[in-house]
Structure formats: structure tokens, C-alpha cells
Coordinates of N, CA and C in Angstrom, one line a residue:
M19 N -7.2 -6.5 21.4 CA -6.1 -6.4 21.1 C -5.9 -5.0 20.4
A20 N -4.7 -4.4 20.8 CA -4.5 -3.0 20.3 C -3.3 -2.9 19.1
Y21 N -3.9 -2.6 18.0 CA -2.9 -2.4 16.9 C -3.6 -1.5 15.8
D22 N -2.8 -1.0 15.2 CA -3.0 0.2 14.2 C -3.7 -0.2 13.3
E23 N -5.0 -0.1 13.0 CA -6.1 -0.5 12.0 C -5.5 0.2 10.8
G24 N -5.2 1.2 10.7 CA -4.8 2.1 9.5 C -3.8 1.2 8.9
L25 N -2.8 1.0 9.7 CA -1.6 0.2 9.1 C -1.9 -1.4 8.7
A26 N -2.9 -1.9 9.3 CA -3.7 -3.1 8.7 C -4.3 -2.9 7.6
E27 N -4.9 -1.9 7.4 CA -5.8 -1.3 6.3 C -4.7 -1.3 4.8
R28 N -3.6 -0.7 5.3 CA -2.7 -0.5 4.1 C -2.1 -2.0 3.6
L29 N -1.9 -2.9 4.9 CA -1.3 -4.2 4.6 C -2.1 -4.9 3.7
R30 N -3.6 -4.8 4.0 CA -4.6 -5.5 3.2 C -4.3 -5.1 1.6
E31 N -4.3 -3.9 1.3 CA -4.2 -3.3 0.1 C -2.8 -3.8 -0.6
V32 N -1.9 -3.9 0.1 CA -0.3 -4.4 -0.2 C -0.7 -6.0 -0.9
Y33 N -1.4 -6.6 0.0 CA -1.5 -7.8 -0.1 C -2.8 -8.5 -0.8
A34 N -3.4 -7.4 -1.5 CA -4.7 -7.8 -2.2 C -5.0 -8.8 -3.3
E35 N -3.6 -9.0 -3.8 CA -3.5 -9.9 -5.1 C -3.3 -11.3 -4.3
Q36 N -2.5 -11.4 -3.3 CA -2.2 -12.7 -2.8 C -3.2 -13.6 -2.4
L37 N -3.3 -14.8 -3.1 CA -4.3 -15.7 -2.9 C -4.6 -16.6 -1.8
D38 N -3.2 -16.7 -1.1 CA -3.3 -17.7 -0.1 C -3.1 -16.9 1.3
L39 N -3.7 -15.8 1.1 CA -3.6 -15.0 2.6 C -4.5 -15.1 3.5
V40 N -4.1 -15.4 4.8 CA -5.1 -15.4 6.0 C -4.5 -14.3 7.0
E41 N -5.5 -13.7 7.6 CA -5.4 -12.9 8.6 C -5.4 -13.7 10.1
K42 N -4.8 -13.6 11.1 CA -4.9 -14.1 12.4 C -4.3 -13.2 13.5
K43 N -5.2 -13.2 14.4 CA -4.9 -12.4 15.5 C -3.7 -13.3 16.4
M44 N -2.7 -12.6 16.7 CA -1.5 -13.3 17.4 C -0.5 -12.0 17.9
F45 N 0.4 -12.5 18.5 CA 1.3 -11.6 19.2 C 0.8 -10.4 19.8
G46 N -0.4 -10.6 20.1 CA -1.1 -9.1 20.7 C -1.5 -8.2 19.4
G47 N -1.4 -8.8 18.3 CA -1.7 -7.8 17.2 C -2.5 -8.7 16.1
L48 N -2.1 -8.4 15.0 CA -2.9 -9.3 13.8 C -1.6 -9.4 12.7
A49 N -1.7 -11.0 12.3 CA -0.8 -11.7 11.7 C -1.2 -11.6 10.2
F50 N -0.5 -11.6 9.1 CA -1.0 -11.8 7.8 C 0.1 -13.1 7.5
M51 N -0.6 -14.2 7.3 CA 0.0 -15.5 7.0 C -0.3 -15.7 5.3
V52 N 0.9 -16.1 4.8 CA 1.1 -16.5 3.3 C 1.3 -18.0 3.3
S53 N 0.5 -18.8 2.6 CA 0.9 -20.4 2.7 C 1.0 -21.1 4.0
G54 N 0.4 -20.5 5.1 CA 0.4 -21.0 6.1 C 1.6 -20.5 7.1
H55 N 2.4 -19.5 6.5 CA 3.7 -18.9 7.0 C 3.4 -17.5 7.5
M56 N 4.0 -17.0 8.7 CA 3.6 -15.6 8.8 C 4.5 -14.8 7.8
S57 N 4.1 -13.9 7.4 CA 4.6 -13.1 6.8 C 5.0 -11.8 7.4
C58 N 4.0 -11.0 7.6 CA 4.2 -9.4 8.2 C 3.0 -9.5 9.2
G59 N 3.1 -8.3 10.0 CA 2.1 -8.5 11.1 C 2.2 -6.9 11.8
V60 N 1.1 -6.6 12.2 CA 1.0 -5.1 13.1 C 0.7 -5.6 14.5
V61 N 1.8 -4.8 15.3 CA 1.8 -4.9 16.9 C 2.0 -3.6 17.3
D62 N 0.8 -2.9 18.0 CA 0.9 -1.5 18.1 C 0.8 -0.6 16.8
D63 N 1.8 0.2 16.6 CA 1.8 0.8 15.7 C 3.2 0.5 14.4
R64 N 3.6 -0.7 15.1 CA 4.7 -1.3 14.3 C 4.5 -2.4 13.2
L65 N 5.3 -2.4 12.2 CA 5.1 -3.3 11.2 C 6.3 -4.4 11.9
M66 N 5.5 -5.8 11.7 CA 6.4 -7.1 12.1 C 6.6 -7.7 10.8
V67 N 8.1 -7.6 10.5 CA 8.5 -8.3 9.1 C 9.1 -9.5 9.3
R68 N 8.9 -10.7 8.9 CA 9.6 -11.8 8.6 C 10.5 -11.7 7.4
V69 N 11.9 -11.8 7.7 CA 12.9 -11.5 6.5 C 13.6 -12.8 6.5
G70 N 13.6 -13.5 7.5 CA 14.5 -14.8 7.5 C 16.1 -14.6 8.2
A71 N 16.7 -15.6 8.3 CA 17.9 -15.4 9.2 C 19.2 -14.8 8.2
D72 N 19.1 -15.1 7.0 CA 19.9 -14.7 6.2 C 20.0 -13.0 5.9
Q73 N 18.8 -12.6 6.0 CA 18.5 -11.2 5.6 C 18.2 -10.4 7.0
Y74 N 18.5 -11.2 8.0 CA 18.1 -10.5 9.4 C 18.9 -9.3 9.7
Q75 N 20.4 -9.5 9.5 CA 21.4 -8.5 10.0 C 21.4 -7.4 9.1
A76 N 21.1 -7.6 7.9 CA 20.9 -6.2 6.6 C 19.8 -5.5 7.1
A77 N 18.5 -6.3 7.2 CA 17.3 -5.8 7.7 C 17.6 -4.7 8.9
L78 N 18.4 -5.1 9.8 CA 18.4 -4.3 11.1 C 19.3 -3.2 11.0
Q79 N 20.0 -3.1 9.7 CA 20.8 -2.0 9.5 C 20.1 -0.8 8.7
Q80 N 18.9 -1.1 8.6 CA 17.9 0.1 8.0 C 17.4 0.9 8.9
A81 N 17.2 2.0 8.4 CA 16.6 3.2 9.4 C 15.2 2.6 9.9
H82 N 14.9 3.0 11.2 CA 13.7 2.5 11.7 C 13.4 1.2 11.9
T83 N 14.5 0.3 12.0 CA 14.2 -1.2 12.6 C 14.6 -1.4 13.7
G84 N 14.2 -2.6 14.3 CA 14.7 -3.1 15.6 C 14.5 -4.6 15.5
E85 N 15.0 -5.2 16.4 CA 14.9 -6.6 16.7 C 13.5 -7.0 17.3
M86 N 13.0 -7.9 16.8 CA 11.7 -8.3 17.2 C 11.9 -9.3 18.7
D87 N 11.5 -8.4 19.7 CA 11.8 -8.8 21.0 C 10.6 -9.3 21.9
F88 N 9.6 -9.6 21.1 CA 8.4 -9.9 21.7 C 8.4 -10.4 23.3
T89 N 9.0 -11.7 23.4 CA 9.2 -12.4 24.8 C 10.4 -11.9 25.5
G90 N 11.1 -10.7 25.1 CA 12.2 -10.2 25.8 C 13.6 -11.1 25.1
K91 N 13.4 -11.7 24.5 CA 14.5 -12.2 23.8 C 14.4 -11.9 22.2
P92 N 15.5 -11.6 21.5 CA 15.1 -11.3 20.1 C 14.8 -12.5 19.2
L93 N 13.9 -12.6 18.4 CA 13.4 -13.7 17.7 C 14.1 -13.5 16.4
R94 N 15.1 -14.1 15.9 CA 16.0 -14.1 14.7 C 15.2 -14.5 13.7
G95 N 15.5 -13.5 12.6 CA 14.6 -13.7 11.3 C 13.3 -12.8 11.2
F96 N 12.9 -12.1 12.5 CA 11.8 -11.3 12.6 C 12.5 -10.1 13.1
I97 N 11.9 -8.9 12.5 CA 12.1 -7.4 12.9 C 11.1 -6.7 13.0
Y98 N 11.1 -5.5 13.7 CA 9.9 -4.6 13.9 C 10.4 -3.3 13.0
V99 N 9.6 -2.6 12.3 CA 9.5 -1.6 11.7 C 9.0 -0.3 12.3
E100 N 9.4 0.6 12.7 CA 8.5 1.8 13.4 C 7.8 2.5 12.5
A101 N 6.9 3.1 12.8 CA 5.8 3.9 11.9 C 6.7 4.9 11.1
A102 N 7.5 5.3 11.6 CA 8.3 6.8 10.7 C 9.2 5.7 9.7
G103 N 9.4 4.7 9.5 CA 10.0 3.9 8.6 C 8.8 3.3 7.4
L104 N 7.5 3.7 7.6 CA 6.5 3.2 6.7 C 5.5 4.3 6.4
E105 N 6.0 5.7 6.2 CA 5.2 6.8 6.0 C 4.8 6.6 4.6
S106 N 5.5 6.1 3.6 CA 4.9 5.8 2.2 C 4.7 4.6 2.0
D107 N 3.6 4.3 1.1 CA 3.3 3.2 0.6 C 4.3 2.7 0.0
Q108 N 5.2 3.0 -0.8 CA 6.3 2.3 -1.3 C 7.3 1.6 -0.3
E109 N 7.5 2.4 1.0 CA 8.2 1.7 2.2 C 7.8 0.6 2.6
L110 N 6.1 0.4 2.6 CA 5.4 -0.6 3.2 C 5.6 -1.5 2.4
R111 N 5.4 -1.3 0.9 CA 5.4 -2.4 -0.1 C 6.7 -3.0 0.0
E112 N 8.1 -2.3 0.0 CA 9.1 -2.8 -0.2 C 9.3 -3.8 1.3
W113 N 8.9 -3.5 2.3 CA 9.0 -4.5 3.6 C 8.2 -5.7 3.1
V114 N 6.9 -5.6 2.4 CA 6.2 -6.8 2.5 C 6.8 -7.6 1.2
E115 N 7.4 -6.9 0.2 CA 8.1 -7.9 -0.9 C 9.2 -8.6 -0.2
K116 N 10.0 -7.9 0.7 CA 11.2 -8.5 1.3 C 10.5 -9.9 1.9
S117 N 9.6 -9.8 2.7 CA 9.0 -11.1 3.6 C 8.5 -12.0 2.6
L118 N 7.8 -11.3 1.5 CA 7.1 -12.6 0.3 C 8.4 -13.3 -0.2
R119 N 9.6 -12.4 -0.5 CA 10.4 -13.4 -1.0 C 11.2 -14.6 0.0
F120 N 11.0 -14.2 1.0 CA 11.5 -15.3 2.1 C 10.2 -16.4 2.3
V121 N 9.2 -15.8 2.8 CA 8.1 -16.8 2.9 C 7.8 -17.7 1.6
N122 N 7.8 -17.3 0.5 CA 7.7 -17.8 -0.7 C 8.8 -18.9 -1.0
S123 N 10.0 -18.7 -0.3 CA 11.1 -19.8 -0.3 C 10.7 -21.2 0.6
L124 N 10.1 -20.8 1.6 CA 9.4 -22.0 2.4 C 8.5 -22.9 1.7
P125 N 8.6 -24.2 2.0 CA 7.5 -25.3 1.7 C 6.1 -24.9 2.3
P126 N 4.9 -24.9 1.4 CA 3.7 -24.6 1.9 C 3.5 -25.5 3.3
K127 N 2.5 -25.1 4.2 CA 2.3 -25.9 5.3 C 0.9 -26.5 4.9

């Protein structure tokens, strides 16, 4: 599986205090699972972010984002953020926090 190991390591630092975190290889990359729910992941050099259906359109309006169309059909509630939108640690942290707000609203698996 080819994914950006540098981005994966940066994600590990952001999630460092998350007690219920599991890393799982999926989607041809690496996913970060919180309470059994996919939160973020790395596919190639892109960040995959689960924002939920309610925040989906707003997230797509931000720079360097696109629909997650892994199967050729957009998966609503999930987006990709290109490497250009993740240059600073703050940008990465903000995407993770958006994902955690949604994932933490779901019942644990």
C-alpha cells in the first residue's frame, strides 16, 4: 500500500492523546479509527477526512478539498484534502478536529 508516511506520522502526533485510536490499513492507505469509527486517513499524499453529511458541503468549499470518490462515486460525508492544504501543522490539526467533532457524536461501536 502506497501512502505518504510523513503525513501518517504527522497524524500520529495530532492523535497522540486519543486513547481509543486504532490504525488500520484500508482504502489503499492507512485509516485512523476512533471508538471504532473511521476519522481520518492517508491515501497517496491526500488526507481523507470524515466530516459527516451536515458539514460535507461546507468542507468542500474550502481550498484544496475534493469529494472522496474512491469507488468512482462520491462518498458523502468524506472528503479529500490535497497536500497543498496540509502544509502547516495547524491546518492538519483543524481537519482532524473537524473529524473528531463528528466522530465523537456517534455512538461507540
